PDB file of C-alpha atoms in Angstrom:
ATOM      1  CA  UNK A 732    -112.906-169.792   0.622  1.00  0.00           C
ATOM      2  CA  UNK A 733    -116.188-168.067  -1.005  1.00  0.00           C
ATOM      3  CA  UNK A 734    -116.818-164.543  -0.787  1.00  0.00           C
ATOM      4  CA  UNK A 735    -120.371-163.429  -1.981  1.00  0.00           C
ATOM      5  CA  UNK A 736    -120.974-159.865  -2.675  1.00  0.00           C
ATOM      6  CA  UNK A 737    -124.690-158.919  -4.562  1.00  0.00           C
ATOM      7  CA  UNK A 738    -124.612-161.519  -7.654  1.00  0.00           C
ATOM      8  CA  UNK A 739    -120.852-161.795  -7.678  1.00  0.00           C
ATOM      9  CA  UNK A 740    -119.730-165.659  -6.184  1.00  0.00           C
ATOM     10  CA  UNK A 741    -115.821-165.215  -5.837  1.00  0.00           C
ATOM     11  CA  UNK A 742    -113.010-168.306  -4.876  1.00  0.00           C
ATOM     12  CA  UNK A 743    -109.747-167.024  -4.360  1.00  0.00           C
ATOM     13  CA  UNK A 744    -106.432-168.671  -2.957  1.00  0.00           C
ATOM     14  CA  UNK A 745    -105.711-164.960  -1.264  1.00  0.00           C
ATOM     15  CA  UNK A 746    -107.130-163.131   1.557  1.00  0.00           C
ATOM     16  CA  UNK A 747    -106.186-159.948   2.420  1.00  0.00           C
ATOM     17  CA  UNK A 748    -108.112-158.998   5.749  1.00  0.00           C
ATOM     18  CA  UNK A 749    -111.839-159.018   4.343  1.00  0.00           C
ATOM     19  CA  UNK A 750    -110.580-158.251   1.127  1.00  0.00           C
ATOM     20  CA  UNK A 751    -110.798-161.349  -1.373  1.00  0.00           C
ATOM     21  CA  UNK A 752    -108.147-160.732  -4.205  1.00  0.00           C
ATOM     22  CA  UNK A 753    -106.565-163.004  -6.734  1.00  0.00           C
ATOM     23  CA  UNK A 754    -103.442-162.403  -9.253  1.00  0.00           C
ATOM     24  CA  UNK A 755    -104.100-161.702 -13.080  1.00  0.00           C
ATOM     25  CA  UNK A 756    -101.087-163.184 -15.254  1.00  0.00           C
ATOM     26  CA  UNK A 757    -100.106-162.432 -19.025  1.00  0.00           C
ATOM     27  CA  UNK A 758    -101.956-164.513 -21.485  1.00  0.00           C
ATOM     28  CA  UNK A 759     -99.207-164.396 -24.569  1.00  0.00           C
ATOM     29  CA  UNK A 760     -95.721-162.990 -24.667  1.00  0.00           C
ATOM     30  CA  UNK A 761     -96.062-159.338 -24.498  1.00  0.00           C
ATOM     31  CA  UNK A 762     -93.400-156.380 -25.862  1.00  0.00           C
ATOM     32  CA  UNK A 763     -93.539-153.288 -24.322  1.00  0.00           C
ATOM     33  CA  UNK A 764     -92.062-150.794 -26.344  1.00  0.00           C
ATOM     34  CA  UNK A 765     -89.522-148.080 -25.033  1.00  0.00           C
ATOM     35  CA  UNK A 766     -91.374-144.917 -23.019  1.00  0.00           C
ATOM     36  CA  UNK A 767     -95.151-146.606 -23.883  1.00  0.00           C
ATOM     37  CA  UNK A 768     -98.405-147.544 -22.421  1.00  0.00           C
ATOM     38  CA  UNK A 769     -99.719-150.217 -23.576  1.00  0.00           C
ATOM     39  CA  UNK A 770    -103.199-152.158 -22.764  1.00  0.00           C
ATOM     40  CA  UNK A 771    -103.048-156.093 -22.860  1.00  0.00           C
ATOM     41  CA  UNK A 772    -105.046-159.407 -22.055  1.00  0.00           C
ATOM     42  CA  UNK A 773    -104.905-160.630 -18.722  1.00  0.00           C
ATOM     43  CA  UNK A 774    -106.044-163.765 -17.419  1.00  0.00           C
ATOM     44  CA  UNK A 775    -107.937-163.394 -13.863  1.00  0.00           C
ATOM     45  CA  UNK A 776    -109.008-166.810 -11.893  1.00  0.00           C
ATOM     46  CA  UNK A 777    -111.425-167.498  -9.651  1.00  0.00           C
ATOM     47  CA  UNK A 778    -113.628-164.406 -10.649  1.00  0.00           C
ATOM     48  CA  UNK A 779    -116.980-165.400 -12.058  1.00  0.00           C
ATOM     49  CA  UNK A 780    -118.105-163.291 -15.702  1.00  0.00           C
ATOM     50  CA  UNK A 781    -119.965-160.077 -15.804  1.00  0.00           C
ATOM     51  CA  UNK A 782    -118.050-159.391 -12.201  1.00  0.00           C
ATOM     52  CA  UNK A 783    -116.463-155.661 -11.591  1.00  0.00           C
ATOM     53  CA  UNK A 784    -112.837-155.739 -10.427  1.00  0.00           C
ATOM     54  CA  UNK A 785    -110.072-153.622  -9.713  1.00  0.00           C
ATOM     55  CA  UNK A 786    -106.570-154.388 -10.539  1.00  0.00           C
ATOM     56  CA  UNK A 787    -103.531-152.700  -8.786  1.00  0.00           C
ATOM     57  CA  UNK A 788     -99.854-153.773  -9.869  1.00  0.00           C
ATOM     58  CA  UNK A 789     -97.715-155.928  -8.588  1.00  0.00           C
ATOM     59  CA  UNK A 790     -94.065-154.621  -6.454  1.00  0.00           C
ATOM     60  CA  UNK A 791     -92.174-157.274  -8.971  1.00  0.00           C
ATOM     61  CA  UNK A 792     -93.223-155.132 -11.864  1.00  0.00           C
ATOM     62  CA  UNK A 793     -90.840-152.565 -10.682  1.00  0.00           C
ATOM     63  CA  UNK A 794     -87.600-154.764  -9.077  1.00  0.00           C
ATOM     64  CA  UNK A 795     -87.811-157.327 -11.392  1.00  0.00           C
ATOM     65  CA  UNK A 796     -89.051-155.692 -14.957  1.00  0.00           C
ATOM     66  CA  UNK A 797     -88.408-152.196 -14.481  1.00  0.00           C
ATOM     67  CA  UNK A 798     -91.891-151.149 -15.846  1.00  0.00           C
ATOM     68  CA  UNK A 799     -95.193-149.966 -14.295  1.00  0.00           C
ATOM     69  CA  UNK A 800     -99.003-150.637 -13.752  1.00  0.00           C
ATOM     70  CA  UNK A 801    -101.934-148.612 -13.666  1.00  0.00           C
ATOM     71  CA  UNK A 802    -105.058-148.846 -11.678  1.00  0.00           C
ATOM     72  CA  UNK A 803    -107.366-150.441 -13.936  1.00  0.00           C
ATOM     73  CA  UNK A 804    -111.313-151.285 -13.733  1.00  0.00           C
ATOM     74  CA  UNK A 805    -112.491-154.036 -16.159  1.00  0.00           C
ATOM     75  CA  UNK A 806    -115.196-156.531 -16.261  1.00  0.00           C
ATOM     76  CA  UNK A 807    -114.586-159.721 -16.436  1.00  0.00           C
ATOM     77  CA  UNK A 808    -115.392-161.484 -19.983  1.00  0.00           C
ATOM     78  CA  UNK A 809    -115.796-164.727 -21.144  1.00  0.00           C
ATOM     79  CA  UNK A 810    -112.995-167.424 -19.587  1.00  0.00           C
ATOM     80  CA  UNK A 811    -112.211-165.090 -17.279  1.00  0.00           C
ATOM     81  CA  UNK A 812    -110.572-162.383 -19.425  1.00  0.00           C
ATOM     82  CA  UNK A 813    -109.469-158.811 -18.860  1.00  0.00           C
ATOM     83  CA  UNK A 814    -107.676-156.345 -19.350  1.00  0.00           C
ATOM     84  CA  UNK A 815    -104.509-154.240 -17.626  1.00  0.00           C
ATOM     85  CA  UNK A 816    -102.519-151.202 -18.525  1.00  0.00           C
ATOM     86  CA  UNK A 817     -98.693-151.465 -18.369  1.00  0.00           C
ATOM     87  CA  UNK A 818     -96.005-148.283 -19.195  1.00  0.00           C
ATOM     88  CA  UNK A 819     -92.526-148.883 -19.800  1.00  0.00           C
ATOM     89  CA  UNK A 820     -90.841-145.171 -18.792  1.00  0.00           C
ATOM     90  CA  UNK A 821     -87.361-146.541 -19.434  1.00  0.00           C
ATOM     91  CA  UNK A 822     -85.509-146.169 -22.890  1.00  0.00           C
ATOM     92  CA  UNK A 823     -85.056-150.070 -23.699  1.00  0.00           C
ATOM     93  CA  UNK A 824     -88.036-152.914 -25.137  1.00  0.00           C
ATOM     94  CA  UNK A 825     -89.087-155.232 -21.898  1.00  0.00           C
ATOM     95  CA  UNK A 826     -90.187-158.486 -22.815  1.00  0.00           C
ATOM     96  CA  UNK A 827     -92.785-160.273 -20.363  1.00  0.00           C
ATOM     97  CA  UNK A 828     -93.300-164.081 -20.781  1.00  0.00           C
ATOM     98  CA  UNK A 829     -96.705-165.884 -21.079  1.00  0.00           C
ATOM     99  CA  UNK A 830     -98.383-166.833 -17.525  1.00  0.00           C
ATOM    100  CA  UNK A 831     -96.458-163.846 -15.724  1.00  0.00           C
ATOM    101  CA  UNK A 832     -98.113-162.751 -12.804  1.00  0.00           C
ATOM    102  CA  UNK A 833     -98.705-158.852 -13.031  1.00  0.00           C
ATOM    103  CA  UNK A 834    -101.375-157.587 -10.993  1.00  0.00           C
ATOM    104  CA  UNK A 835    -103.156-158.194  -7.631  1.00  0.00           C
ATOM    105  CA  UNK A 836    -107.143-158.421  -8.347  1.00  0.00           C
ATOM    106  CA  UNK A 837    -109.948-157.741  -6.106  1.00  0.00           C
ATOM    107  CA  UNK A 838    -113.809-157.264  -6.510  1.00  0.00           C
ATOM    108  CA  UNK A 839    -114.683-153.409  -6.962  1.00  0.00           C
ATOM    109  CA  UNK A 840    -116.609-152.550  -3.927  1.00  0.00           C
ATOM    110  CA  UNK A 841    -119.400-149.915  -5.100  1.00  0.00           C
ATOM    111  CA  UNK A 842    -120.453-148.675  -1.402  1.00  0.00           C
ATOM    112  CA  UNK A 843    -116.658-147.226  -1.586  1.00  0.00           C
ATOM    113  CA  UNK A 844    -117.905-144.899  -4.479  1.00  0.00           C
ATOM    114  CA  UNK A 845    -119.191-141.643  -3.798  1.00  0.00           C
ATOM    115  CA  UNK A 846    -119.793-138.916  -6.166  1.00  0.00           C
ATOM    116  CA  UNK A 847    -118.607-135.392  -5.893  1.00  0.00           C
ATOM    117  CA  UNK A 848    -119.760-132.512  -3.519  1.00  0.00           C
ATOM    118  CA  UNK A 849    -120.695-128.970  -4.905  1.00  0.00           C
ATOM    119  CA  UNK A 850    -117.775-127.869  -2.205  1.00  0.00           C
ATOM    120  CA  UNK A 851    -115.250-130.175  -3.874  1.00  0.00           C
ATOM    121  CA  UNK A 852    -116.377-128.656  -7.582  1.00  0.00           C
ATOM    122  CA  UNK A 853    -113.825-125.469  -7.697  1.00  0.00           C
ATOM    123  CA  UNK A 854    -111.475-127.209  -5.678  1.00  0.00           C
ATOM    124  CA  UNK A 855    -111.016-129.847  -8.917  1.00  0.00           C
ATOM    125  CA  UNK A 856    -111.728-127.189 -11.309  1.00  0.00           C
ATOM    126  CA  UNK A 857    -108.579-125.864  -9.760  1.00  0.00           C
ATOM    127  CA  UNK A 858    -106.938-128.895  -9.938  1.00  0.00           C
ATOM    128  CA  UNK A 859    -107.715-129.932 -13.380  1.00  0.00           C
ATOM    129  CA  UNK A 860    -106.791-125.996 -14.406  1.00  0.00           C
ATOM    130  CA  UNK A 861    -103.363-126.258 -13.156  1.00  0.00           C
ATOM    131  CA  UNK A 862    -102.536-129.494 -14.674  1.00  0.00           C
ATOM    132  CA  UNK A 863    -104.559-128.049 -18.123  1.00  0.00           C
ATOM    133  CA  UNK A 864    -101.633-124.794 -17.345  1.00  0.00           C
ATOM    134  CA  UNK A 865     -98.888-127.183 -17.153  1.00  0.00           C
ATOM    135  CA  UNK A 866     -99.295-129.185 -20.109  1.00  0.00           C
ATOM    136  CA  UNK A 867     -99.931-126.296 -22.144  1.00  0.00           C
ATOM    137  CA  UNK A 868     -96.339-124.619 -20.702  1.00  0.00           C
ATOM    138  CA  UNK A 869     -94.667-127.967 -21.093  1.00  0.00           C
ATOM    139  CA  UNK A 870     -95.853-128.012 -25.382  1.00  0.00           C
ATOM    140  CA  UNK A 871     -94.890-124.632 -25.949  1.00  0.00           C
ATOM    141  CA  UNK A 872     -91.559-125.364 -24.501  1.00  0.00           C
ATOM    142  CA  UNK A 873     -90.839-128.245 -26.232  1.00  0.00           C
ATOM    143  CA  UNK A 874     -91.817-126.102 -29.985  1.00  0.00           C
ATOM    144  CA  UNK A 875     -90.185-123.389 -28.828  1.00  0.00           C
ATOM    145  CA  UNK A 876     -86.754-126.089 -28.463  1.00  0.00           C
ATOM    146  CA  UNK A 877     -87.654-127.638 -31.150  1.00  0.00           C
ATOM    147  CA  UNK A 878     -87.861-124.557 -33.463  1.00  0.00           C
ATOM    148  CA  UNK A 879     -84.691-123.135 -32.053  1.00  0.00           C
ATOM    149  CA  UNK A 880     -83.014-126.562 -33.487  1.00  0.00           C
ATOM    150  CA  UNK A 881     -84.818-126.326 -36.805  1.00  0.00           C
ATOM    151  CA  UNK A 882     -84.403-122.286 -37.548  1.00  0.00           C
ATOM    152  CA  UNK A 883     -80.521-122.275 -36.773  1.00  0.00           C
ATOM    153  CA  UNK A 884     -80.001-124.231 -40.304  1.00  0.00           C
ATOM    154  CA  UNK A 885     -82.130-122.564 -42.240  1.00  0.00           C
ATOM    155  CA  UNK A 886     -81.793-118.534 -43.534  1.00  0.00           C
ATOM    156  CA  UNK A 887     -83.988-115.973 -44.880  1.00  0.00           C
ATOM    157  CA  UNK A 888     -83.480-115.581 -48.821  1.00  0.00           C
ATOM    158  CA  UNK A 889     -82.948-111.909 -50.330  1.00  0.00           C
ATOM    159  CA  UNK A 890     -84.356-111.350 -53.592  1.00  0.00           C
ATOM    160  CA  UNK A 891     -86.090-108.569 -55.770  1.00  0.00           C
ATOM    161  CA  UNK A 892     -89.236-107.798 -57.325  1.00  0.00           C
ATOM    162  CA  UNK A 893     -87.937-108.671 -60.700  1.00  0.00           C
ATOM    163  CA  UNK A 894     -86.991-112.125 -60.222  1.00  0.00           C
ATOM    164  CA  UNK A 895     -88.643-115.204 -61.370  1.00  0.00           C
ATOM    165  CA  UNK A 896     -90.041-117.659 -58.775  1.00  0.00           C
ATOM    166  CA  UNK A 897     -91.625-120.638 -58.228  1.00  0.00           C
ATOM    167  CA  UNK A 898     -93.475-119.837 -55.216  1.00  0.00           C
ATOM    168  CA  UNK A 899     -93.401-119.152 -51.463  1.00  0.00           C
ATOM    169  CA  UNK A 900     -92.551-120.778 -48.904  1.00  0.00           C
ATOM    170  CA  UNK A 901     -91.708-120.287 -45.114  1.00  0.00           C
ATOM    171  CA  UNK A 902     -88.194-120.649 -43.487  1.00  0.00           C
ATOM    172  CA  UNK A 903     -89.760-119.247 -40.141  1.00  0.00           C
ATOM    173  CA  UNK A 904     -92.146-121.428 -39.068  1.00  0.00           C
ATOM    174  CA  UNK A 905     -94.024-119.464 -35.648  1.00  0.00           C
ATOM    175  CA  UNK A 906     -94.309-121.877 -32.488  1.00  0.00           C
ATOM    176  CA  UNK A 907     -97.861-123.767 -32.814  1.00  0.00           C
ATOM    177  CA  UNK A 908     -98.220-122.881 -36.482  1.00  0.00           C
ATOM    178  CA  UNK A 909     -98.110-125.358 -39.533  1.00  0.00           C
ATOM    179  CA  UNK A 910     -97.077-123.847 -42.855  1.00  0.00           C
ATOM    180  CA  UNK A 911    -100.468-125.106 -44.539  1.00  0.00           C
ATOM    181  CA  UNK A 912    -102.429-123.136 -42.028  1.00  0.00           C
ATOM    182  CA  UNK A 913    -100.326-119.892 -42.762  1.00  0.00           C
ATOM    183  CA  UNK A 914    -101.914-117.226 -44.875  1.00  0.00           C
ATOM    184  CA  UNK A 915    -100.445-117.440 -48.757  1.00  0.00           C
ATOM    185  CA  UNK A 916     -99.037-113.680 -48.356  1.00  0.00           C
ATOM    186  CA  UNK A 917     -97.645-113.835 -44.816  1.00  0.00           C
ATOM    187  CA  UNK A 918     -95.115-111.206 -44.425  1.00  0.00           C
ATOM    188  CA  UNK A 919     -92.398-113.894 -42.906  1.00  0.00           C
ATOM    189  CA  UNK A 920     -92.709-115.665 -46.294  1.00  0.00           C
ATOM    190  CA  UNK A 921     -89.575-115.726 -48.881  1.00  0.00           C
ATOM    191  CA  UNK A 922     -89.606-115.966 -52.373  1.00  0.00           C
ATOM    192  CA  UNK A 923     -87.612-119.248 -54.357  1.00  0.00           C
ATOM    193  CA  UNK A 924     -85.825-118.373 -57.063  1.00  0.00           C
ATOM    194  CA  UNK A 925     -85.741-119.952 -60.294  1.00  0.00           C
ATOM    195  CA  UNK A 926     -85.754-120.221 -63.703  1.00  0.00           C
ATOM    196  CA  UNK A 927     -89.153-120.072 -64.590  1.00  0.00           C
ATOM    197  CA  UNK A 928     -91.221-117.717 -66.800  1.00  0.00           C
ATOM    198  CA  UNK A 929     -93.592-116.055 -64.429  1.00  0.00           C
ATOM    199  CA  UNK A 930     -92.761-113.612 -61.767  1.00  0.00           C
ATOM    200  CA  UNK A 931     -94.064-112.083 -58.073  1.00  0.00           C
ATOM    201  CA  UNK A 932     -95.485-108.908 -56.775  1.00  0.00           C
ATOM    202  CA  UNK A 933     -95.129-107.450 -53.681  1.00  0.00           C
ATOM    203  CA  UNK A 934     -97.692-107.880 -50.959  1.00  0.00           C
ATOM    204  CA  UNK A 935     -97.823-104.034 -50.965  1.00  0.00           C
ATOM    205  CA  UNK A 936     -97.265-103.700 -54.843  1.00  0.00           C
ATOM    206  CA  UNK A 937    -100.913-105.437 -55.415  1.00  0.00           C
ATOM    207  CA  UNK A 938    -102.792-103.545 -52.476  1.00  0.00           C
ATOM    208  CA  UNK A 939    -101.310-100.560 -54.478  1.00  0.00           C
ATOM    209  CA  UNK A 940    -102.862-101.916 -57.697  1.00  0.00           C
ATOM    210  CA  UNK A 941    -106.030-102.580 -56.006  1.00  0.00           C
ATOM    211  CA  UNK A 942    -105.786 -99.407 -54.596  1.00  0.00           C
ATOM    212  CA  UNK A 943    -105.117 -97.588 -57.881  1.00  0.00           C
ATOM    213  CA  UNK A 944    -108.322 -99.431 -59.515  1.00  0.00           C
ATOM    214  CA  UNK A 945    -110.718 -98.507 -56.858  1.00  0.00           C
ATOM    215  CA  UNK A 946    -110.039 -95.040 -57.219  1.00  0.00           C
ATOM    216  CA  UNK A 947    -110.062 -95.207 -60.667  1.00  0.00           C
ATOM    217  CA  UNK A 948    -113.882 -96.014 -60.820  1.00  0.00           C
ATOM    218  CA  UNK A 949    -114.915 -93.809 -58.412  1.00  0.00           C
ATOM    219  CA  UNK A 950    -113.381 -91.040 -60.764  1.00  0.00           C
ATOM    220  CA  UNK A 951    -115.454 -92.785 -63.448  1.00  0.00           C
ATOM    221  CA  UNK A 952    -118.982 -92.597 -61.123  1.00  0.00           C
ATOM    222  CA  UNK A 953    -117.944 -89.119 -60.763  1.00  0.00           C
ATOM    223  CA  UNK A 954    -118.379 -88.701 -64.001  1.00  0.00           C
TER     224      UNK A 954
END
């Protein structure tokens, strides 16, 4: 049965009311790595190139392989190539074989494509702030876990002015911080001690110097 739509000439073996829709199948062996996404060829009869479809997944994805499909738009390329988006969310690598039916095809019907009203702008500003709130809560709790794992082996260092170090470095590390964006004097720093012939000042022991200089060329202006 043909379907024509604008420029689009379509022969499918499916028919879904007046919906004509065709199944896209693996091209090679594909490996899905453990809790991924992962885009891959698809093979799509019947669809003529340069058409616009939309490809929904399959219910065997789920019973049979465990894994998931995304909506996907793609144009259709030379012999009748495109492309899908699969996720694996479980904890194991799911092999798909070669000619694997995945996803139910259909020509993307632009009339069904309307763009936003002003009314619906601060209702998805809303939206989009929320989910913006949530991912930002979600990171901070996972560096706040992760630095409560990290911190409980590690110990602040005592030492004195009059040891010898080799430099500074940072036990602490604060939540969202790397240690090479942290300022060189940071007061959460701790001095390594070693055997080496140089030593350390104070963070307050070298204001105090600069301190002391300043004042002593005023005197000298003064003067």
């Amino acid at each position: 049965m043909e379907h024509q739509d604008s420029v689009a000439h379509v022969t499918s073996n499916l028919q879904d009311n007046s919906a004509v829709i065709a199944l896209a199948e693996t091209v090679n062996s594909v490996i899905l790595e453990p809790q991924s996404e992962t885009i891959i060829p698809v093979k799509i009869p019947k669809f003529h190139m340069g058409s616009t479809v939309i490809l929904e997944p399959c219910h065997k994805l789920q019973s049979r392989f465990s894994i998931a499909g995304g909506k996907t738009v793609c144009n259709i390329e030379n012999n009748n190539m495109g492309i899908y988006r699969l996720l694996n969310p479980t904890n194991q690598t799911i092999y798909l074989d070669s000619k694997v039916q995945i996803a139910v095809v259909q020509l993307l019907n632009f009339r069904n494509i309307h763009a936003f009203k002003e009314q619906d702008e601060g209702f998805l500003c809303s939206v989009f702030g929320k989910t913006r709130k949530i991912a930002s809560e979600n990171i901070e709790v996972a560096q706040e876990r992760n630095k409560r794992h990290y911190d409980k082996n590690t110990q602040e260092l005592e030492f004195r002015l009059t040891q010898r170090v080799s430099g500074l470095y940072c036990t602490k590390v604060p939540v969202g911080k790397a240690p090479k964006l942290h300022r060189k004097m940071d007061l959460n720093r701790s001095i390594k001690i070693t055997n080496l012939q140089t030593t350390t000042k104070s963070r307050q022991q070298m204001r105090d110097n600069t301190d002391n200089k300043l004042q002593n060329r005023d005197s000298k202006n003064d003067k």
